[in-house]
XYZ file of C-alpha atoms in Angstrom:
660
model
C -49.501 -21.374 1.960
C -48.399 -19.609 -1.190
C -44.937 -18.060 -1.208
C -44.686 -14.686 -2.866
C -41.654 -13.745 -4.911
C -39.455 -11.253 -3.117
C -39.559 -7.812 -4.695
C -36.436 -7.165 -6.759
C -34.939 -3.858 -5.812
C -31.715 -4.243 -7.756
C -31.502 -4.260 -11.573
C -31.165 -7.751 -13.034
C -27.622 -9.074 -13.054
C -27.209 -11.540 -15.915
C -25.046 -12.262 -18.980
C -26.377 -9.139 -20.684
C -25.248 -6.836 -17.883
C -21.562 -7.565 -18.396
C -20.178 -4.803 -20.607
C -17.031 -5.408 -22.561
C -15.284 -2.117 -23.241
C -13.972 -2.234 -26.792
C -11.217 -0.279 -28.509
C -10.574 3.023 -26.768
C -13.729 3.022 -24.605
C -11.848 2.117 -21.390
C -9.662 5.225 -21.762
C -12.648 7.537 -22.276
C -14.509 5.990 -19.326
C -11.559 6.106 -16.901
C -8.930 8.483 -18.326
C -7.216 8.745 -14.930
C -6.102 5.099 -15.148
C -4.106 5.798 -18.293
C -2.801 9.339 -18.004
C -2.643 12.446 -15.835
C -5.903 14.360 -16.123
C -4.892 17.684 -14.547
C -3.806 18.937 -18.000
C -3.070 17.462 -21.455
C 0.748 17.538 -21.150
C 1.046 13.788 -20.622
C -0.862 12.850 -23.784
C 1.441 15.200 -25.731
C 4.401 13.544 -24.002
C 3.331 10.127 -25.354
C 3.824 11.442 -28.927
C 7.046 13.197 -27.956
C 8.417 9.976 -26.430
C 7.849 8.195 -29.731
C 9.808 10.880 -31.602
C 12.584 10.615 -28.995
C 12.621 6.810 -29.320
C 13.324 7.251 -33.050
C 16.260 9.558 -32.270
C 17.440 7.173 -29.543
C 17.465 4.344 -32.069
C 19.703 6.549 -34.275
C 17.121 7.469 -36.938
C 16.509 11.149 -36.316
C 18.295 14.388 -35.472
C 15.416 16.884 -35.152
C 12.232 17.156 -33.083
C 9.915 20.162 -33.426
C 6.904 20.935 -31.214
C 4.445 23.628 -32.358
C 1.720 25.143 -30.174
C -0.894 26.286 -32.721
C -3.171 29.295 -32.279
C -6.285 27.022 -32.380
C -5.202 25.129 -29.229
C -3.788 22.110 -31.064
C -0.224 20.826 -30.710
C 1.899 19.199 -33.397
C 5.061 17.118 -33.023
C 7.295 16.645 -36.043
C 10.331 14.355 -36.318
C 12.699 13.134 -39.014
C 12.673 9.475 -37.925
C 11.617 6.506 -40.022
C 7.930 7.457 -40.163
C 5.087 5.238 -38.904
C 4.509 2.219 -41.193
C 1.192 2.478 -43.071
C 1.026 -0.865 -44.911
C -1.619 -3.476 -44.053
C -1.039 -5.481 -40.880
C -0.634 -9.179 -41.795
C -3.198 -10.422 -39.247
C -5.486 -7.505 -38.401
C -6.544 -6.499 -41.936
C -6.121 -2.785 -41.220
C -3.291 -0.295 -41.925
C -0.611 -0.403 -39.205
C -0.848 3.378 -38.624
C -4.558 2.990 -37.818
C -3.860 0.209 -35.275
C -1.154 2.291 -33.568
C -3.703 5.041 -32.825
C -6.799 2.935 -32.131
C -5.627 -0.176 -30.260
C -4.514 -0.025 -26.661
C -1.807 -2.644 -26.883
C -0.301 -2.213 -30.319
C 3.174 -0.898 -31.039
C 6.703 -1.660 -32.104
C 7.981 -1.816 -28.547
C 6.687 -5.194 -27.475
C 8.913 -6.984 -29.947
C 12.069 -6.744 -27.840
C 15.365 -8.506 -28.248
C 16.643 -9.795 -31.550
C 15.365 -7.938 -34.556
C 12.839 -5.729 -32.687
C 12.365 -2.229 -34.096
C 13.231 -0.693 -30.721
C 15.662 -2.348 -28.335
C 15.386 0.450 -25.793
C 12.273 2.512 -25.499
C 10.275 4.306 -22.863
C 7.016 2.949 -24.200
C 6.132 -0.417 -22.736
C 2.464 -0.531 -21.825
C 1.545 0.061 -25.466
C -1.151 2.452 -24.296
C 0.920 5.355 -25.693
C -0.464 7.350 -28.586
C -3.772 5.481 -28.600
C -4.515 7.331 -25.322
C -3.577 10.626 -27.025
C -6.065 9.772 -29.762
C -8.819 8.661 -27.350
C -8.652 11.924 -25.390
C -8.378 14.214 -28.433
C -11.267 15.870 -30.295
C -9.239 15.424 -33.482
C -5.886 13.921 -34.431
C -4.101 14.176 -37.791
C -1.157 11.897 -38.556
C 1.087 12.356 -41.576
C 3.930 9.938 -42.213
C 6.721 10.070 -44.818
C 8.501 6.848 -45.694
C 9.639 4.754 -48.637
C 8.976 7.524 -51.182
C 5.328 8.007 -50.140
C 3.328 10.345 -47.930
C 0.357 8.929 -45.987
C -2.305 10.878 -44.049
C -5.048 9.673 -41.700
C -7.450 11.713 -39.528
C -9.284 10.645 -36.343
C -12.079 12.330 -34.417
C -12.845 11.301 -30.825
C -10.577 8.296 -31.322
C -12.361 6.971 -34.442
C -11.193 7.177 -38.061
C -12.779 10.288 -39.638
C -10.803 10.380 -42.889
C -9.499 7.058 -44.155
C -5.830 6.564 -44.982
C -4.703 8.339 -48.166
C -1.307 7.603 -49.689
C 0.376 9.696 -52.388
C 3.812 9.739 -53.964
C 6.297 12.103 -52.325
C 6.840 15.318 -54.280
C 9.857 17.603 -54.417
C 8.939 19.672 -51.362
C 8.328 16.620 -49.166
C 10.677 15.210 -46.547
C 12.312 11.858 -47.117
C 11.130 10.317 -43.851
C 9.539 11.216 -40.546
C 6.116 11.851 -39.091
C 3.955 14.787 -37.999
C 1.218 14.237 -35.428
C -1.195 17.097 -34.707
C -3.689 16.708 -31.870
C -6.545 18.817 -30.503
C -6.911 17.694 -26.821
C -10.553 17.404 -25.719
C -10.993 19.775 -22.724
C -13.802 17.641 -21.218
C -11.241 15.038 -20.055
C -8.908 17.504 -18.293
C -9.238 19.779 -15.279
C -7.485 22.489 -17.295
C -6.988 22.523 -21.056
C -3.923 24.785 -20.727
C -0.479 23.206 -21.149
C 1.903 24.119 -18.287
C 4.676 25.919 -20.194
C 7.281 25.487 -17.455
C 6.863 21.701 -17.431
C 6.773 21.502 -21.226
C 10.009 23.474 -21.699
C 11.701 21.450 -18.949
C 10.635 18.232 -20.663
C 11.901 19.355 -24.088
C 15.165 20.633 -22.664
C 15.728 17.321 -20.852
C 15.213 15.391 -24.110
C 17.953 17.530 -25.707
C 20.231 16.941 -22.704
C 19.816 13.185 -22.885
C 20.406 13.031 -26.635
C 23.536 15.097 -27.318
C 23.497 16.286 -30.932
C 19.689 16.113 -31.364
C 18.025 19.482 -31.898
C 14.715 20.103 -30.059
C 12.592 23.142 -30.997
C 9.459 24.684 -29.474
C 7.407 27.166 -31.525
C 4.472 29.120 -30.054
C 2.234 30.536 -32.815
C 0.311 32.851 -30.474
C 3.324 34.632 -28.987
C 5.530 34.148 -32.085
C 8.245 32.835 -29.716
C 10.536 29.970 -30.553
C 13.187 28.186 -28.473
C 15.791 25.656 -29.504
C 17.908 23.299 -27.409
C 20.974 21.459 -28.609
C 23.519 20.169 -26.090
C 26.744 18.883 -27.503
C 28.209 18.291 -24.004
C 25.230 16.285 -22.705
C 24.632 15.773 -18.989
C 27.669 17.707 -17.701
C 26.736 20.895 -19.589
C 23.196 20.675 -18.295
C 24.019 20.015 -14.631
C 26.536 22.885 -14.521
C 23.811 25.252 -15.794
C 21.157 24.130 -13.297
C 23.269 23.546 -10.161
C 22.457 25.485 -6.943
C 25.689 26.252 -5.088
C 29.328 25.569 -5.934
C 30.568 21.988 -6.240
C 32.989 20.859 -3.501
C 34.875 18.627 -5.961
C 34.826 18.558 -9.777
C 31.748 16.987 -11.365
C 31.914 13.205 -11.555
C 30.477 12.030 -14.838
C 30.703 8.757 -16.681
C 28.803 6.014 -18.404
C 28.829 2.252 -18.610
C 26.900 -0.111 -20.843
C 26.882 -3.898 -20.990
C 28.552 -5.479 -24.015
C 27.738 -8.799 -25.629
C 30.138 -10.577 -23.209
C 28.210 -9.460 -20.109
C 26.659 -12.395 -18.225
C 24.138 -10.457 -16.125
C 22.696 -7.786 -18.378
C 21.506 -7.480 -21.965
C 23.774 -5.806 -24.492
C 23.332 -2.013 -24.377
C 21.805 -1.889 -20.864
C 23.529 0.537 -18.526
C 23.563 4.203 -17.588
C 25.238 7.555 -18.054
C 25.419 9.983 -15.147
C 26.806 13.235 -13.857
C 27.028 13.905 -10.096
C 27.951 17.100 -8.231
C 28.414 17.452 -4.459
C 27.574 20.850 -2.932
C 27.597 22.098 0.666
C 24.457 24.210 0.379
C 21.515 24.869 -1.925
C 18.734 22.491 -2.872
C 20.078 19.420 -4.697
C 19.081 19.101 -8.378
C 17.934 15.532 -9.004
C 16.706 14.239 -12.319
C 16.501 10.690 -13.531
C 15.350 9.094 -16.757
C 14.805 5.591 -18.076
C 15.082 5.275 -21.847
C 14.548 9.081 -21.923
C 11.295 8.959 -19.919
C 11.532 11.321 -16.904
C 10.997 9.326 -13.690
C 9.916 12.129 -11.370
C 9.353 9.724 -8.461
C 12.784 8.095 -8.903
C 12.943 4.344 -8.513
C 15.365 1.450 -8.566
C 17.868 3.117 -10.950
C 18.294 5.976 -8.436
C 18.747 3.386 -5.673
C 21.522 1.884 -7.826
C 23.251 5.271 -8.115
C 22.960 5.780 -4.349
C 24.345 2.317 -3.687
C 27.240 2.797 -6.131
C 28.229 6.199 -4.696
C 27.956 4.956 -1.107
C 30.009 1.764 -1.547
C 32.728 3.625 -3.489
C 33.042 6.419 -0.897
C 32.869 3.937 1.989
C 35.656 1.770 0.558
C 37.791 4.925 -0.076
C 37.263 5.994 3.567
C 38.189 2.511 4.821
C 41.241 2.293 2.554
C 42.601 5.596 3.895
C 41.360 4.994 7.506
C 39.457 8.305 7.600
C 36.434 7.309 9.732
C 36.528 8.705 13.300
C 35.765 6.256 16.134
C 32.079 5.762 16.869
C 30.856 7.218 13.558
C 28.731 4.932 11.412
C 28.290 5.864 7.753
C 24.848 5.454 6.111
C 24.045 5.726 2.369
C 22.109 8.961 2.982
C 25.217 10.651 4.444
C 26.888 10.415 1.043
C 23.728 10.996 -0.969
C 22.217 13.938 0.940
C 24.426 16.588 -0.737
C 24.504 14.973 -4.179
C 22.937 16.642 -7.223
C 22.738 14.456 -10.293
C 21.329 13.727 -13.706
C 21.004 9.995 -14.349
C 19.971 8.441 -17.633
C 19.501 4.660 -17.521
C 18.869 2.261 -20.389
C 16.863 -0.798 -19.392
C 15.706 -3.415 -21.882
C 12.273 -4.163 -20.450
C 11.485 -1.453 -17.910
C 8.737 -2.065 -15.337
C 7.135 1.112 -14.067
C 4.860 1.776 -11.143
C 1.679 3.355 -12.468
C 0.658 3.972 -16.074
C 2.328 7.376 -16.201
C 5.726 5.776 -15.654
C 6.914 8.148 -12.939
C 8.771 5.519 -10.911
C 10.952 2.661 -12.164
C 10.268 -0.664 -10.451
C 12.669 -3.077 -12.214
C 14.670 -4.813 -9.462
C 17.706 -5.525 -11.662
C 18.223 -1.793 -12.238
C 19.758 -1.426 -8.747
C 22.597 -3.820 -9.590
C 22.828 -2.558 -13.163
C 23.510 1.101 -12.270
C 25.540 0.317 -9.142
C 27.838 -2.103 -11.020
C 28.911 0.670 -13.429
C 28.997 3.626 -10.986
C 30.942 2.013 -8.106
C 34.170 0.941 -9.859
C 34.320 4.167 -11.906
C 34.034 6.394 -8.823
C 36.428 4.226 -6.770
C 39.057 4.545 -9.481
C 38.489 8.300 -9.812
C 38.725 8.908 -6.033
C 41.958 6.934 -5.756
C 43.439 8.858 -8.693
C 42.443 12.191 -7.080
C 43.033 11.500 -3.376
C 42.686 15.184 -2.336
C 39.221 15.403 -3.862
C 38.396 12.008 -2.343
C 39.287 13.319 1.117
C 37.081 16.407 0.613
C 34.145 14.192 -0.316
C 34.849 11.876 2.639
C 34.860 14.919 4.951
C 31.431 15.998 3.647
C 29.954 12.520 4.238
C 31.502 12.117 7.708
C 30.213 15.559 8.747
C 26.682 14.544 7.650
C 26.937 11.294 9.650
C 28.090 13.133 12.792
C 25.248 15.683 12.546
C 22.741 12.846 12.114
C 24.080 10.895 15.097
C 24.054 13.985 17.341
C 20.408 14.666 16.477
C 19.569 11.063 17.379
C 21.272 11.327 20.767
C 19.437 14.526 21.739
C 16.062 12.877 21.328
C 17.280 9.812 23.261
C 18.026 11.852 26.388
C 14.579 13.422 26.439
C 12.900 10.022 26.243
C 14.885 8.134 28.843
C 13.099 9.567 31.902
C 10.696 6.955 33.270
C 10.257 5.256 29.919
C 8.291 1.988 29.847
C 10.397 -1.151 29.546
C 10.471 -2.302 25.935
C 8.591 -5.534 25.225
C 10.766 -8.670 25.393
C 9.619 -9.895 21.973
C 10.937 -6.753 20.270
C 14.259 -7.215 18.491
C 15.443 -3.616 18.360
C 17.828 -1.960 15.900
C 21.193 -0.374 16.732
C 20.652 3.094 15.281
C 18.918 5.785 17.321
C 18.153 7.865 14.253
C 14.359 8.046 13.920
C 14.472 9.244 10.306
C 15.931 5.901 9.145
C 14.630 3.473 11.755
C 11.863 1.046 10.822
C 9.851 -1.440 12.853
C 8.120 -4.381 11.197
C 5.009 -5.778 12.881
C 5.303 -9.372 11.694
C 2.562 -12.004 11.746
C 3.690 -15.154 13.563
C 6.868 -16.231 15.359
C 8.337 -18.270 12.482
C 8.165 -15.307 10.097
C 9.534 -13.172 12.934
C 12.549 -15.508 13.105
C 13.278 -15.169 9.375
C 12.809 -11.405 9.588
C 15.239 -11.137 12.523
C 17.901 -13.018 10.603
C 17.291 -11.265 7.269
C 16.928 -7.653 8.453
C 19.523 -4.881 8.491
C 20.436 -4.767 12.222
C 21.483 -1.150 11.876
C 18.022 0.372 11.373
C 15.361 -2.377 11.187
C 13.516 -3.684 14.270
C 11.134 -6.665 14.382
C 8.093 -7.134 16.627
C 6.425 -10.556 16.086
C 2.672 -10.703 16.829
C 0.866 -13.868 17.897
C -2.195 -14.651 15.774
C -5.013 -12.213 15.108
C -4.883 -8.834 16.821
C -7.978 -7.608 18.683
C -10.558 -5.671 16.643
C -10.183 -2.320 18.432
C -12.804 -0.302 16.541
C -15.199 -0.206 19.505
C -12.709 -0.632 22.376
C -12.362 2.305 24.806
C -8.961 3.935 24.767
C -8.560 3.331 28.525
C -9.135 -0.411 28.061
C -6.692 -0.847 25.170
C -3.723 -1.860 27.300
C -5.621 -4.812 28.743
C -4.582 -6.505 25.497
C -0.890 -7.519 25.591
C -0.244 -7.295 21.846
C -1.578 -3.722 21.656
C 0.321 -2.729 24.803
C 3.533 -4.049 23.187
C 2.892 -2.235 19.882
C 2.285 1.102 21.655
C 5.367 0.788 23.903
C 7.603 -0.334 21.012
C 6.504 2.603 18.820
C 6.856 5.036 21.724
C 3.533 6.860 21.157
C 0.417 6.686 23.365
C -3.053 6.000 21.908
C -4.954 9.203 21.017
C -7.997 10.509 19.138
C -8.198 12.466 15.851
C -8.563 15.826 17.635
C -5.895 15.242 20.304
C -2.381 16.591 19.960
C -0.321 13.593 21.070
C 3.351 13.853 21.989
C 5.139 12.349 18.978
C 8.588 13.234 20.368
C 8.804 9.727 21.867
C 8.341 8.081 18.447
C 11.125 5.520 18.061
C 10.748 4.619 14.375
C 10.192 6.754 11.271
C 8.420 3.875 9.541
C 5.960 1.487 11.206
C 5.485 -1.332 8.678
C 2.741 -3.962 8.757
C 4.140 -7.223 7.386
C 1.671 -10.091 6.989
C 1.240 -13.062 4.638
C -0.002 -12.483 1.099
C -3.090 -14.664 1.776
C -6.589 -14.023 3.165
C -5.562 -14.397 6.838
C -2.665 -12.027 6.243
C -5.058 -9.481 4.722
C -7.316 -9.827 7.774
C -4.428 -9.127 10.158
C -3.472 -6.149 7.979
C -7.044 -4.777 8.242
C -7.094 -5.268 12.040
C -3.801 -3.392 12.448
C -4.896 -0.595 10.085
C -8.106 -0.338 12.145
C -5.979 0.013 15.300
C -3.819 2.778 13.799
C -6.724 4.680 12.227
C -8.839 4.545 15.406
C -6.244 4.933 18.159
C -3.081 6.335 16.486
C -4.535 8.585 13.713
C -1.692 11.130 13.960
C 0.811 8.444 12.885
C -1.139 7.972 9.639
C -1.574 11.728 9.183
C 2.177 12.352 9.542
C 3.041 9.540 7.118
C 4.621 7.021 9.509
C 2.487 3.928 8.735
C 3.306 1.579 5.835
C 2.189 -1.793 4.492
C 4.881 -4.176 3.200
C 3.958 -6.276 0.150
C 5.579 -9.719 0.227
C 5.457 -11.706 -3.030
C 3.076 -14.593 -3.663
C 5.159 -16.461 -6.284
C 8.767 -17.256 -7.023
C 9.914 -18.219 -10.521
C 13.182 -20.141 -10.921
C 14.464 -19.851 -14.480
C 17.275 -21.986 -15.926
C 20.457 -20.528 -17.448
C 19.842 -19.155 -20.955
C 22.641 -18.182 -23.308
C 24.995 -15.958 -21.359
C 22.419 -15.260 -18.640
C 22.891 -17.439 -15.524
C 19.981 -19.166 -13.747
C 17.827 -16.571 -12.021
C 15.075 -16.080 -9.437
C 12.203 -13.631 -9.882
C 9.415 -12.750 -7.471
C 5.831 -11.752 -8.304
C 3.305 -9.998 -6.065
C 0.310 -11.438 -7.899
C -0.919 -13.320 -10.993
C -0.452 -10.234 -13.214
C 3.233 -9.886 -12.375
C 3.688 -13.641 -12.741
C 2.347 -13.463 -16.318
C 4.715 -10.562 -17.099
C 7.740 -12.523 -15.764
C 6.846 -15.603 -17.837
C 6.348 -13.426 -20.950
C 9.810 -11.979 -20.456
C 11.341 -15.468 -20.088
C 9.640 -16.589 -23.316
C 11.098 -13.537 -25.090
C 14.534 -14.484 -23.802
C 14.132 -17.851 -25.463
C 13.475 -20.033 -22.411
C 11.647 -23.208 -23.406
C 7.987 -23.307 -22.295
C 7.759 -24.961 -18.865
C 11.542 -25.074 -18.295
C 10.989 -22.738 -15.334
C 9.493 -23.752 -12.012
C 6.927 -21.684 -10.144
C 6.616 -21.996 -6.377
C 3.948 -20.312 -4.340
C 4.615 -19.035 -0.831
C 1.934 -20.133 1.613
C 3.230 -17.580 4.075
C 6.196 -15.549 5.270
C 7.339 -18.435 7.489
C 8.228 -20.382 4.330
C 10.741 -17.775 3.207
C 14.291 -18.027 4.402
C 16.066 -14.937 5.711
C 17.748 -14.119 2.400
C 14.489 -14.313 0.417
C 12.681 -12.139 2.941
C 15.449 -9.521 2.763
C 15.495 -9.552 -1.056
C 11.767 -9.240 -1.548
C 10.341 -7.411 1.443
C 12.970 -5.775 3.687
C 15.644 -4.383 1.339
C 14.799 -0.672 0.825
C 16.102 -0.788 -2.749
C 13.937 -3.640 -4.020
C 10.935 -3.977 -1.693
C 7.413 -2.679 -2.294
C 6.323 -0.570 0.657
C 2.965 1.214 0.417
C 2.474 4.392 2.473
C -0.884 4.452 4.296
C -2.769 7.712 3.701
C -6.390 8.805 3.486
C -7.716 8.048 -0.003
C -10.100 10.055 -2.158
C -12.564 10.453 0.751
C -12.046 12.530 3.904
C -11.598 11.435 7.540
C -15.327 11.367 8.332
C -16.277 9.291 5.282
C -13.381 6.887 5.935
C -14.573 6.527 9.531
C -18.110 5.711 8.348
C -16.779 3.128 5.894
C -14.596 1.397 8.508
C -17.562 1.360 10.926
C -19.485 -0.536 8.249
C -16.598 -3.003 7.876
C -15.505 -3.404 11.500
C -18.463 -2.375 13.697
C -20.155 -5.045 15.833
C -23.741 -4.217 14.848
C -23.022 -3.843 11.145
C -23.458 -7.428 9.917
C -26.365 -6.404 7.648
C -24.311 -3.652 5.992
C -21.444 -6.078 5.418
C -23.778 -8.634 3.919
C -25.117 -6.005 1.503
C -21.542 -5.135 0.504
C -20.816 -8.795 -0.216
C -23.968 -9.181 -2.280
C -23.119 -6.103 -4.306
C -19.429 -6.730 -4.891
C -18.990 -10.435 -4.201
C -18.732 -11.331 -7.878
C -15.886 -8.938 -8.553
C -13.544 -10.440 -5.955
C -11.273 -13.299 -6.883
C -10.539 -14.935 -3.589
C -8.065 -17.596 -2.763
C -9.215 -19.307 0.424
């Protein structure tokens, strides 16, 4: 019997179907991966950051931004100018590489002799993204007695580099970049003026003595910012409400004798405490605004809290039964914080949140002693601040007790496996659903008893996608989860009583391997199907434990250190950093965690439980709505959907790197 070839319904998948995106193609194909696409402000900011980096390095005193009548924007500075000589290896002018290669720039060469020790740019995707998403870009650079000009269109060179001798009317050094953003890449081609002026003003604040100007050709308006008094001037002008005590400002930077941090790393800050009004909170890393905060803000919080707490203890000011939390001190604080970090790691390409773990200790180590000293020199002001923090703690504890009374009538007995926390304050309480008893043991020892609870789960949880709500409690694990959280199972259209909720954060904590991912999926299925309101109100989170640990030997003044990596990508970045610091190839040791049970309590706290340094992902609906998400999970978790899952594997199997 002859066998017929099956009919091919999918296009052929062979060597020829793999496309390698060259040059700036990846940016044009997926602009959202590299920048914000709601408007072109972020691609303008990339150029502005470069001008600010020049001023930060001490090479410029003026930055001028012009909004031209034809919709283009130009940024002019008096820095050193972009080099335009030939690159020794690439056989192209350096200025051309800066605008056409994704990972080219003067900011990768950190440490000794690098052109920039501290800079906001790190990914090296900077101005090349500006170029990729612009219809046209003109760059003029003045340096070493010459003026060079190059023009790009759609990211490609349109007019080759021309160099002429500088004439009498020319500047000595500096660069002017003029860009025409391409509206097809942005939802709106209009620059948000409020955000732009705020950004320019903040640059002036952070660089006292540097003049920043904005000129609008259409309206003939021009604004100039120059702050001689830096952060204090700025915070006084923007503060809502009167400060309870005088503004606390200061700065601290590591010197060459510092064992823990690189020379020049540190922070300057100004903090005001007010009784009412919305707090003003702005933070920057190497002059880049970090709108989503990050580890440097955690360092400020930690420094303020430990200083105020030790002042309160020293003067015995804490009433009986009151427990002080970091948020009690931080809740009424307004601040501007400007941190300098040698090799900043950001979350997301648009650098809105700082992720570098060391920044917590860095900022805290300078803020704490300075504030402690100041409070003890001004005891009256110290007592006023202590009063504010104690009042906040009492209000918080009262709110917690009210809820407790309402819940205590006929409440189910809490599961025996649950190790509960001491605090009754739902806003701060967290429960970790931990895979396996051994990991549960480490988590119990490593947690913060005050507000972290642990519920160990045995093995795989039931797949509840097609289980009736009435039958859910037949499964012990699910019964325990529901009772521990304090919320009954419900559907998407029900209005469940969330007043019994016992924890503000319900965190899924499983191994970083395939089994761990499976348990994570089963628990997410449970919450999406039977506790959808918890996801909708932002109470469900996934903890990300690391997969690798790197032990590095002592190097120079830096002592031996441990670093953790979530995945291969972060591991590569850590090793690159060690090489830059002069560690001999292979002198480090890399260990891989098979599971959470292998971590001791201290490691688990450092990497996964400590709010300042952990990675905790909030669970929310993605780009698709509830119905589409439901259909997708049915495909993944439904009993009769094996064929659909097989099709998914055939389609996407090649793109998954799996570690079984």
